[in-house]
């Protein structure tokens, strides 16, 4: 498999990861090529790496394994106790040179410490952070947050951590708070007052947008520094009637905050189409997990004329550019013979079912190396109804135009930034209502930690 060419800053960062044992956090604004760098690392490293992610869909996207599955950790708050480890798990964890964690902003502090503790335990190197394994993390805390704890779990987090974010895990900060005048809890004192060194590197070259003015506006939204002038430009530009596809305009997608809004929009538009509704049922083999881990709809309902979004990149013919990418919008023109024809702009393509493979790492004693075994497969057309999609599921996608529907208001930090930063240009922005100051939300813990990380990097 070939991977895209790296920019100069991506190449420098790849060399840092490949040529050192530094723990690295790769971050950056939307569209700076974090996923491109991760893919290049996975295919070109000489190290024994294991790639994991906090959710099933995120793990599928990077052809890795979920954190809980790889480390055999329970769901929910894990606490300070060591979990039992089988011989097979210990062999796998002992074979890892570099652990790669994607979408790390969704990893909470308790889980990060459990990863550290598991690696120390399995490798018998309890005095070394992560048992001597290099940890490389990808993500943007300004976009995705961990699921907030509640009840007793919330009280536990408040007692043990400065925040629930991965960067406030004890392995990075130097340990939990002192109890009275006693020693630090659970043997973390060996990390020292500043914890394990984490090399924070922020990619700066944006590949999704080209207009400097729009880039500056998105950066202001990202950091919660939207001026009245910026808000007016965004609102004045977005206050337009979306084009009507019936007039021959290209399809346009709505990005909304909630699933029920998205489902209602898609259902209404599908019902308005004439013709017979057809259902493509996914083939699932092996243990693929629950429905929320599926990469596509298990039952995909389509009609001719349906607006759809591609859910993965086209492999394409050797040496040829892909015909579509993850996030491309098109219109169904024909459903027959086990294929679906989709028109993208002025071209029609025949789309066949795609296979998503669920991997699990294993240890090969003969080669003394890690292997990736396919343990489940999900086969379905790589399409989803796309008159609307949630802002959360638009993560990582790129659109030339979109209608942004914030409804009663953005309810999560970074939500408005994610929505706006999907667009390639300001000209593609349509708003169902003006942006309000309350829509621009930045988590104060993210602002605090990122400011400190930037100061340390520039010092």
PDB file of C-alpha atoms in Angstrom, residues 153-388:
ATOM      1  CA  UNK A 153     -17.498   8.035  39.076  1.00  0.00           C
ATOM      2  CA  UNK A 154     -17.548  11.832  38.948  1.00  0.00           C
ATOM      3  CA  UNK A 155     -16.793  12.021  42.683  1.00  0.00           C
ATOM      4  CA  UNK A 156     -13.881   9.594  42.231  1.00  0.00           C
ATOM      5  CA  UNK A 157     -12.422  11.662  39.391  1.00  0.00           C
ATOM      6  CA  UNK A 158     -12.688  14.890  41.378  1.00  0.00           C
ATOM      7  CA  UNK A 159     -10.877  13.257  44.302  1.00  0.00           C
ATOM      8  CA  UNK A 160      -8.039  11.832  42.191  1.00  0.00           C
ATOM      9  CA  UNK A 161      -7.520  14.027  39.116  1.00  0.00           C
ATOM     10  CA  UNK A 162      -7.289  17.664  38.192  1.00  0.00           C
ATOM     11  CA  UNK A 163      -9.550  16.901  35.216  1.00  0.00           C
ATOM     12  CA  UNK A 164     -10.905  13.890  33.331  1.00  0.00           C
ATOM     13  CA  UNK A 165      -8.714  14.591  30.273  1.00  0.00           C
ATOM     14  CA  UNK A 166      -5.924  12.197  29.263  1.00  0.00           C
ATOM     15  CA  UNK A 167      -3.248  14.848  29.818  1.00  0.00           C
ATOM     16  CA  UNK A 168      -4.082  15.037  33.535  1.00  0.00           C
ATOM     17  CA  UNK A 169      -3.412  11.314  34.055  1.00  0.00           C
ATOM     18  CA  UNK A 170      -0.951  10.601  36.870  1.00  0.00           C
ATOM     19  CA  UNK A 171       1.595   9.159  34.444  1.00  0.00           C
ATOM     20  CA  UNK A 172       1.968  12.603  32.869  1.00  0.00           C
ATOM     21  CA  UNK A 173       1.536  14.818  35.946  1.00  0.00           C
ATOM     22  CA  UNK A 174       3.731  12.930  38.421  1.00  0.00           C
ATOM     23  CA  UNK A 175       1.117  11.205  40.539  1.00  0.00           C
ATOM     24  CA  UNK A 176      -2.120  11.750  42.413  1.00  0.00           C
ATOM     25  CA  UNK A 177      -2.517  14.315  45.174  1.00  0.00           C
ATOM     26  CA  UNK A 178      -0.804  13.736  48.510  1.00  0.00           C
ATOM     27  CA  UNK A 179      -3.013  12.317  51.257  1.00  0.00           C
ATOM     28  CA  UNK A 180      -2.570  14.483  54.355  1.00  0.00           C
ATOM     29  CA  UNK A 181       1.183  14.507  54.973  1.00  0.00           C
ATOM     30  CA  UNK A 182       1.693  10.944  53.798  1.00  0.00           C
ATOM     31  CA  UNK A 183       3.433   9.603  50.696  1.00  0.00           C
ATOM     32  CA  UNK A 184       2.003   9.703  47.178  1.00  0.00           C
ATOM     33  CA  UNK A 185      -0.519   6.981  46.407  1.00  0.00           C
ATOM     34  CA  UNK A 186       0.240   3.768  44.550  1.00  0.00           C
ATOM     35  CA  UNK A 187       3.961   4.135  43.961  1.00  0.00           C
ATOM     36  CA  UNK A 188       3.864   6.945  41.418  1.00  0.00           C
ATOM     37  CA  UNK A 189       6.486   8.937  43.339  1.00  0.00           C
ATOM     38  CA  UNK A 190       9.234   7.572  41.068  1.00  0.00           C
ATOM     39  CA  UNK A 191       7.917   9.774  38.252  1.00  0.00           C
ATOM     40  CA  UNK A 192       9.075  12.911  40.003  1.00  0.00           C
ATOM     41  CA  UNK A 193       7.132  16.122  40.490  1.00  0.00           C
ATOM     42  CA  UNK A 194       6.592  16.712  36.762  1.00  0.00           C
ATOM     43  CA  UNK A 195       5.687  13.201  35.654  1.00  0.00           C
ATOM     44  CA  UNK A 196       6.699  11.586  32.399  1.00  0.00           C
ATOM     45  CA  UNK A 197       7.924  13.934  29.687  1.00  0.00           C
ATOM     46  CA  UNK A 198       5.471  14.254  26.798  1.00  0.00           C
ATOM     47  CA  UNK A 199       6.678  15.876  23.596  1.00  0.00           C
ATOM     48  CA  UNK A 200       3.695  17.893  22.339  1.00  0.00           C
ATOM     49  CA  UNK A 201       3.919  18.689  18.633  1.00  0.00           C
ATOM     50  CA  UNK A 202       1.267  20.739  16.856  1.00  0.00           C
ATOM     51  CA  UNK A 203       0.943  20.455  13.079  1.00  0.00           C
ATOM     52  CA  UNK A 204       0.344  23.920  11.641  1.00  0.00           C
ATOM     53  CA  UNK A 205       0.064  23.552   7.865  1.00  0.00           C
ATOM     54  CA  UNK A 206      -3.641  23.338   6.984  1.00  0.00           C
ATOM     55  CA  UNK A 207      -4.446  21.262   3.906  1.00  0.00           C
ATOM     56  CA  UNK A 208      -8.272  21.493   3.954  1.00  0.00           C
ATOM     57  CA  UNK A 209      -8.681  25.270   3.564  1.00  0.00           C
ATOM     58  CA  UNK A 210      -6.618  27.654   1.459  1.00  0.00           C
ATOM     59  CA  UNK A 211      -8.107  31.078   2.295  1.00  0.00           C
ATOM     60  CA  UNK A 212      -6.037  32.747   5.066  1.00  0.00           C
ATOM     61  CA  UNK A 213      -9.030  34.746   6.258  1.00  0.00           C
ATOM     62  CA  UNK A 214     -11.220  31.675   6.768  1.00  0.00           C
ATOM     63  CA  UNK A 215      -8.331  29.857   8.462  1.00  0.00           C
ATOM     64  CA  UNK A 216      -7.996  32.750  10.903  1.00  0.00           C
ATOM     65  CA  UNK A 217     -11.740  32.678  11.654  1.00  0.00           C
ATOM     66  CA  UNK A 218     -11.662  28.935  12.322  1.00  0.00           C
ATOM     67  CA  UNK A 219      -8.683  29.390  14.618  1.00  0.00           C
ATOM     68  CA  UNK A 220     -10.602  32.054  16.542  1.00  0.00           C
ATOM     69  CA  UNK A 221     -13.562  29.660  16.941  1.00  0.00           C
ATOM     70  CA  UNK A 222     -11.205  26.873  18.020  1.00  0.00           C
ATOM     71  CA  UNK A 223      -9.739  28.984  20.823  1.00  0.00           C
ATOM     72  CA  UNK A 224     -12.953  30.768  21.801  1.00  0.00           C
ATOM     73  CA  UNK A 225     -11.671  34.174  20.665  1.00  0.00           C
ATOM     74  CA  UNK A 226     -14.429  35.141  18.253  1.00  0.00           C
ATOM     75  CA  UNK A 227     -14.718  38.907  17.905  1.00  0.00           C
ATOM     76  CA  UNK A 228     -17.899  40.742  16.935  1.00  0.00           C
ATOM     77  CA  UNK A 229     -16.430  41.313  13.470  1.00  0.00           C
ATOM     78  CA  UNK A 230     -15.704  37.601  12.942  1.00  0.00           C
ATOM     79  CA  UNK A 231     -19.173  36.632  14.186  1.00  0.00           C
ATOM     80  CA  UNK A 232     -20.774  39.134  11.812  1.00  0.00           C
ATOM     81  CA  UNK A 233     -18.851  37.806   8.804  1.00  0.00           C
ATOM     82  CA  UNK A 234     -19.798  34.205   9.630  1.00  0.00           C
ATOM     83  CA  UNK A 235     -23.441  35.087  10.252  1.00  0.00           C
ATOM     84  CA  UNK A 236     -23.798  37.365   7.231  1.00  0.00           C
ATOM     85  CA  UNK A 237     -22.248  34.734   4.966  1.00  0.00           C
ATOM     86  CA  UNK A 238     -24.335  31.901   6.404  1.00  0.00           C
ATOM     87  CA  UNK A 239     -27.641  33.785   6.255  1.00  0.00           C
ATOM     88  CA  UNK A 240     -28.535  32.532   2.765  1.00  0.00           C
ATOM     89  CA  UNK A 241     -31.132  30.188   1.366  1.00  0.00           C
ATOM     90  CA  UNK A 242     -29.471  26.873   0.478  1.00  0.00           C
ATOM     91  CA  UNK A 243     -29.517  25.980  -3.214  1.00  0.00           C
ATOM     92  CA  UNK A 244     -32.274  23.674  -4.441  1.00  0.00           C
ATOM     93  CA  UNK A 245     -30.988  20.377  -5.934  1.00  0.00           C
ATOM     94  CA  UNK A 246     -34.088  20.421  -8.149  1.00  0.00           C
ATOM     95  CA  UNK A 247     -32.476  23.351  -9.972  1.00  0.00           C
ATOM     96  CA  UNK A 248     -29.529  21.192 -10.914  1.00  0.00           C
ATOM     97  CA  UNK A 249     -27.386  22.247  -7.977  1.00  0.00           C
ATOM     98  CA  UNK A 250     -24.919  19.790  -6.456  1.00  0.00           C
ATOM     99  CA  UNK A 251     -26.067  18.035  -3.251  1.00  0.00           C
ATOM    100  CA  UNK A 252     -25.630  19.833   0.050  1.00  0.00           C
ATOM    101  CA  UNK A 253     -25.522  18.217   3.501  1.00  0.00           C
ATOM    102  CA  UNK A 254     -26.865  19.393   6.864  1.00  0.00           C
ATOM    103  CA  UNK A 255     -24.641  19.032   9.934  1.00  0.00           C
ATOM    104  CA  UNK A 256     -26.800  18.914  13.062  1.00  0.00           C
ATOM    105  CA  UNK A 257     -26.152  18.518  16.760  1.00  0.00           C
ATOM    106  CA  UNK A 258     -28.510  15.636  17.540  1.00  0.00           C
ATOM    107  CA  UNK A 259     -29.301  12.195  16.128  1.00  0.00           C
ATOM    108  CA  UNK A 260     -33.069  12.730  16.172  1.00  0.00           C
ATOM    109  CA  UNK A 261     -32.759  15.849  13.992  1.00  0.00           C
ATOM    110  CA  UNK A 262     -30.547  13.977  11.515  1.00  0.00           C
ATOM    111  CA  UNK A 263     -32.808  10.913  11.415  1.00  0.00           C
ATOM    112  CA  UNK A 264     -35.920  13.025  10.848  1.00  0.00           C
ATOM    113  CA  UNK A 265     -34.313  14.952   7.975  1.00  0.00           C
ATOM    114  CA  UNK A 266     -33.068  11.776   6.272  1.00  0.00           C
ATOM    115  CA  UNK A 267     -36.359   9.913   6.753  1.00  0.00           C
ATOM    116  CA  UNK A 268     -38.428  12.825   5.450  1.00  0.00           C
ATOM    117  CA  UNK A 269     -36.341  13.238   2.306  1.00  0.00           C
ATOM    118  CA  UNK A 270     -36.290   9.498   1.609  1.00  0.00           C
ATOM    119  CA  UNK A 271     -40.087   9.283   1.985  1.00  0.00           C
ATOM    120  CA  UNK A 272     -40.562  12.182  -0.433  1.00  0.00           C
ATOM    121  CA  UNK A 273     -38.798  10.302  -3.226  1.00  0.00           C
ATOM    122  CA  UNK A 274     -40.949   8.325  -5.639  1.00  0.00           C
ATOM    123  CA  UNK A 275     -40.014   4.760  -6.407  1.00  0.00           C
ATOM    124  CA  UNK A 276     -39.455   1.597  -4.425  1.00  0.00           C
ATOM    125  CA  UNK A 277     -37.436   1.601  -1.241  1.00  0.00           C
ATOM    126  CA  UNK A 278     -34.812  -1.137  -1.182  1.00  0.00           C
ATOM    127  CA  UNK A 279     -32.843  -2.421   1.793  1.00  0.00           C
ATOM    128  CA  UNK A 280     -29.270  -3.708   1.734  1.00  0.00           C
ATOM    129  CA  UNK A 281     -28.576  -5.939   4.731  1.00  0.00           C
ATOM    130  CA  UNK A 282     -25.010  -6.151   5.982  1.00  0.00           C
ATOM    131  CA  UNK A 283     -23.225  -9.475   6.283  1.00  0.00           C
ATOM    132  CA  UNK A 284     -21.539  -9.776   9.665  1.00  0.00           C
ATOM    133  CA  UNK A 285     -19.159 -12.586  10.539  1.00  0.00           C
ATOM    134  CA  UNK A 286     -17.287 -13.097  13.789  1.00  0.00           C
ATOM    135  CA  UNK A 287     -17.678 -10.976  16.906  1.00  0.00           C
ATOM    136  CA  UNK A 288     -18.089  -7.464  15.570  1.00  0.00           C
ATOM    137  CA  UNK A 289     -19.531  -6.050  18.777  1.00  0.00           C
ATOM    138  CA  UNK A 290     -22.647  -3.974  19.293  1.00  0.00           C
ATOM    139  CA  UNK A 291     -24.496  -1.816  16.787  1.00  0.00           C
ATOM    140  CA  UNK A 292     -22.701   1.371  17.801  1.00  0.00           C
ATOM    141  CA  UNK A 293     -19.439  -0.305  16.714  1.00  0.00           C
ATOM    142  CA  UNK A 294     -20.708  -0.884  13.170  1.00  0.00           C
ATOM    143  CA  UNK A 295     -18.988   1.248  10.511  1.00  0.00           C
ATOM    144  CA  UNK A 296     -22.172   1.496   8.409  1.00  0.00           C
ATOM    145  CA  UNK A 297     -25.901   0.868   8.760  1.00  0.00           C
ATOM    146  CA  UNK A 298     -26.642  -2.847   9.204  1.00  0.00           C
ATOM    147  CA  UNK A 299     -29.813  -2.196   7.173  1.00  0.00           C
ATOM    148  CA  UNK A 300     -29.226   0.488   4.554  1.00  0.00           C
ATOM    149  CA  UNK A 301     -32.485   1.834   3.095  1.00  0.00           C
ATOM    150  CA  UNK A 302     -32.129   3.470  -0.331  1.00  0.00           C
ATOM    151  CA  UNK A 303     -34.159   4.804  -3.232  1.00  0.00           C
ATOM    152  CA  UNK A 304     -33.111   6.157  -6.583  1.00  0.00           C
ATOM    153  CA  UNK A 305     -32.530   9.862  -5.988  1.00  0.00           C
ATOM    154  CA  UNK A 306     -31.275   9.399  -2.416  1.00  0.00           C
ATOM    155  CA  UNK A 307     -28.459  11.678  -1.303  1.00  0.00           C
ATOM    156  CA  UNK A 308     -25.656   9.567   0.154  1.00  0.00           C
ATOM    157  CA  UNK A 309     -22.208   9.996   1.652  1.00  0.00           C
ATOM    158  CA  UNK A 310     -19.303   7.619   1.089  1.00  0.00           C
ATOM    159  CA  UNK A 311     -17.945   6.131   4.305  1.00  0.00           C
ATOM    160  CA  UNK A 312     -14.475   5.189   3.135  1.00  0.00           C
ATOM    161  CA  UNK A 313     -11.937   6.054   0.466  1.00  0.00           C
ATOM    162  CA  UNK A 314     -12.061   4.364  -2.925  1.00  0.00           C
ATOM    163  CA  UNK A 315      -9.145   1.966  -3.360  1.00  0.00           C
ATOM    164  CA  UNK A 316      -9.174   2.659  -7.096  1.00  0.00           C
ATOM    165  CA  UNK A 317      -7.141   1.104  -9.853  1.00  0.00           C
ATOM    166  CA  UNK A 318      -3.362   0.938  -9.426  1.00  0.00           C
ATOM    167  CA  UNK A 319      -1.811   4.305 -10.158  1.00  0.00           C
ATOM    168  CA  UNK A 320      -5.206   5.981 -10.559  1.00  0.00           C
ATOM    169  CA  UNK A 321      -6.559   8.659  -8.176  1.00  0.00           C
ATOM    170  CA  UNK A 322      -9.489   7.587  -5.980  1.00  0.00           C
ATOM    171  CA  UNK A 323     -12.916   8.152  -7.510  1.00  0.00           C
ATOM    172  CA  UNK A 324     -14.311   9.198  -4.131  1.00  0.00           C
ATOM    173  CA  UNK A 325     -13.083   9.713  -0.582  1.00  0.00           C
ATOM    174  CA  UNK A 326     -14.553   9.315   2.871  1.00  0.00           C
ATOM    175  CA  UNK A 327     -17.170  12.101   3.040  1.00  0.00           C
ATOM    176  CA  UNK A 328     -17.861  12.523  -0.703  1.00  0.00           C
ATOM    177  CA  UNK A 329     -21.539  13.339  -1.349  1.00  0.00           C
ATOM    178  CA  UNK A 330     -23.444  11.869  -4.284  1.00  0.00           C
ATOM    179  CA  UNK A 331     -26.875  10.823  -5.539  1.00  0.00           C
ATOM    180  CA  UNK A 332     -28.118   7.264  -6.129  1.00  0.00           C
ATOM    181  CA  UNK A 333     -29.058   6.771  -9.794  1.00  0.00           C
ATOM    182  CA  UNK A 334     -29.637   2.998  -9.971  1.00  0.00           C
ATOM    183  CA  UNK A 335     -30.009   0.005  -7.633  1.00  0.00           C
ATOM    184  CA  UNK A 336     -29.721  -3.389  -9.318  1.00  0.00           C
ATOM    185  CA  UNK A 337     -27.746  -6.593  -9.471  1.00  0.00           C
ATOM    186  CA  UNK A 338     -26.035  -6.257  -6.119  1.00  0.00           C
ATOM    187  CA  UNK A 339     -24.558  -2.863  -6.964  1.00  0.00           C
ATOM    188  CA  UNK A 340     -25.544   0.747  -6.478  1.00  0.00           C
ATOM    189  CA  UNK A 341     -24.745   3.446  -9.009  1.00  0.00           C
ATOM    190  CA  UNK A 342     -23.947   6.848  -7.529  1.00  0.00           C
ATOM    191  CA  UNK A 343     -23.498  10.123  -9.370  1.00  0.00           C
ATOM    192  CA  UNK A 344     -20.747  12.347  -7.997  1.00  0.00           C
ATOM    193  CA  UNK A 345     -20.863  15.743  -9.676  1.00  0.00           C
ATOM    194  CA  UNK A 346     -21.010  14.821 -13.401  1.00  0.00           C
ATOM    195  CA  UNK A 347     -19.747  11.233 -13.196  1.00  0.00           C
ATOM    196  CA  UNK A 348     -21.533   8.016 -12.324  1.00  0.00           C
ATOM    197  CA  UNK A 349     -19.763   5.225 -10.446  1.00  0.00           C
ATOM    198  CA  UNK A 350     -20.745   1.651  -9.741  1.00  0.00           C
ATOM    199  CA  UNK A 351     -20.371   1.009  -6.030  1.00  0.00           C
ATOM    200  CA  UNK A 352     -19.984  -2.480  -4.619  1.00  0.00           C
ATOM    201  CA  UNK A 353     -20.173  -3.645  -1.007  1.00  0.00           C
ATOM    202  CA  UNK A 354     -17.009  -3.007   1.001  1.00  0.00           C
ATOM    203  CA  UNK A 355     -15.503  -5.165   3.728  1.00  0.00           C
ATOM    204  CA  UNK A 356     -14.448  -3.703   7.053  1.00  0.00           C
ATOM    205  CA  UNK A 357     -12.115  -5.981   8.970  1.00  0.00           C
ATOM    206  CA  UNK A 358     -11.880  -6.042  12.749  1.00  0.00           C
ATOM    207  CA  UNK A 359      -8.349  -6.797  13.888  1.00  0.00           C
ATOM    208  CA  UNK A 360      -6.869  -8.262  17.024  1.00  0.00           C
ATOM    209  CA  UNK A 361      -3.196  -8.324  17.864  1.00  0.00           C
ATOM    210  CA  UNK A 362      -1.494 -11.616  18.616  1.00  0.00           C
ATOM    211  CA  UNK A 363       2.051 -12.729  19.386  1.00  0.00           C
ATOM    212  CA  UNK A 364       3.900 -15.013  16.965  1.00  0.00           C
ATOM    213  CA  UNK A 365       6.499 -16.969  18.963  1.00  0.00           C
ATOM    214  CA  UNK A 366       8.307 -18.100  15.800  1.00  0.00           C
ATOM    215  CA  UNK A 367       9.051 -14.607  14.530  1.00  0.00           C
ATOM    216  CA  UNK A 368       8.900 -13.097  18.034  1.00  0.00           C
ATOM    217  CA  UNK A 369       6.735 -10.344  16.652  1.00  0.00           C
ATOM    218  CA  UNK A 370       3.210  -8.969  16.710  1.00  0.00           C
ATOM    219  CA  UNK A 371       0.689 -10.098  14.108  1.00  0.00           C
ATOM    220  CA  UNK A 372      -2.729  -8.673  13.282  1.00  0.00           C
ATOM    221  CA  UNK A 373      -5.429 -11.300  12.928  1.00  0.00           C
ATOM    222  CA  UNK A 374      -8.838 -10.646  11.357  1.00  0.00           C
ATOM    223  CA  UNK A 375     -11.441 -11.722  13.929  1.00  0.00           C
ATOM    224  CA  UNK A 376     -14.607 -10.299  12.334  1.00  0.00           C
ATOM    225  CA  UNK A 377     -15.851  -8.802   9.092  1.00  0.00           C
ATOM    226  CA  UNK A 378     -18.645  -6.374   8.248  1.00  0.00           C
ATOM    227  CA  UNK A 379     -19.734  -6.224   4.598  1.00  0.00           C
ATOM    228  CA  UNK A 380     -22.025  -3.439   3.426  1.00  0.00           C
ATOM    229  CA  UNK A 381     -22.217  -0.713   0.793  1.00  0.00           C
ATOM    230  CA  UNK A 382     -19.903   2.090   2.003  1.00  0.00           C
ATOM    231  CA  UNK A 383     -22.792   4.559   1.924  1.00  0.00           C
ATOM    232  CA  UNK A 384     -25.016   6.400   4.362  1.00  0.00           C
ATOM    233  CA  UNK A 385     -28.073   8.585   3.769  1.00  0.00           C
ATOM    234  CA  UNK A 386     -26.653  12.082   3.793  1.00  0.00           C
ATOM    235  CA  UNK A 387     -29.201  14.802   3.560  1.00  0.00           C
ATOM    236  CA  UNK A 388     -28.003  15.189   7.144  1.00  0.00           C
TER     237      UNK A 388
END
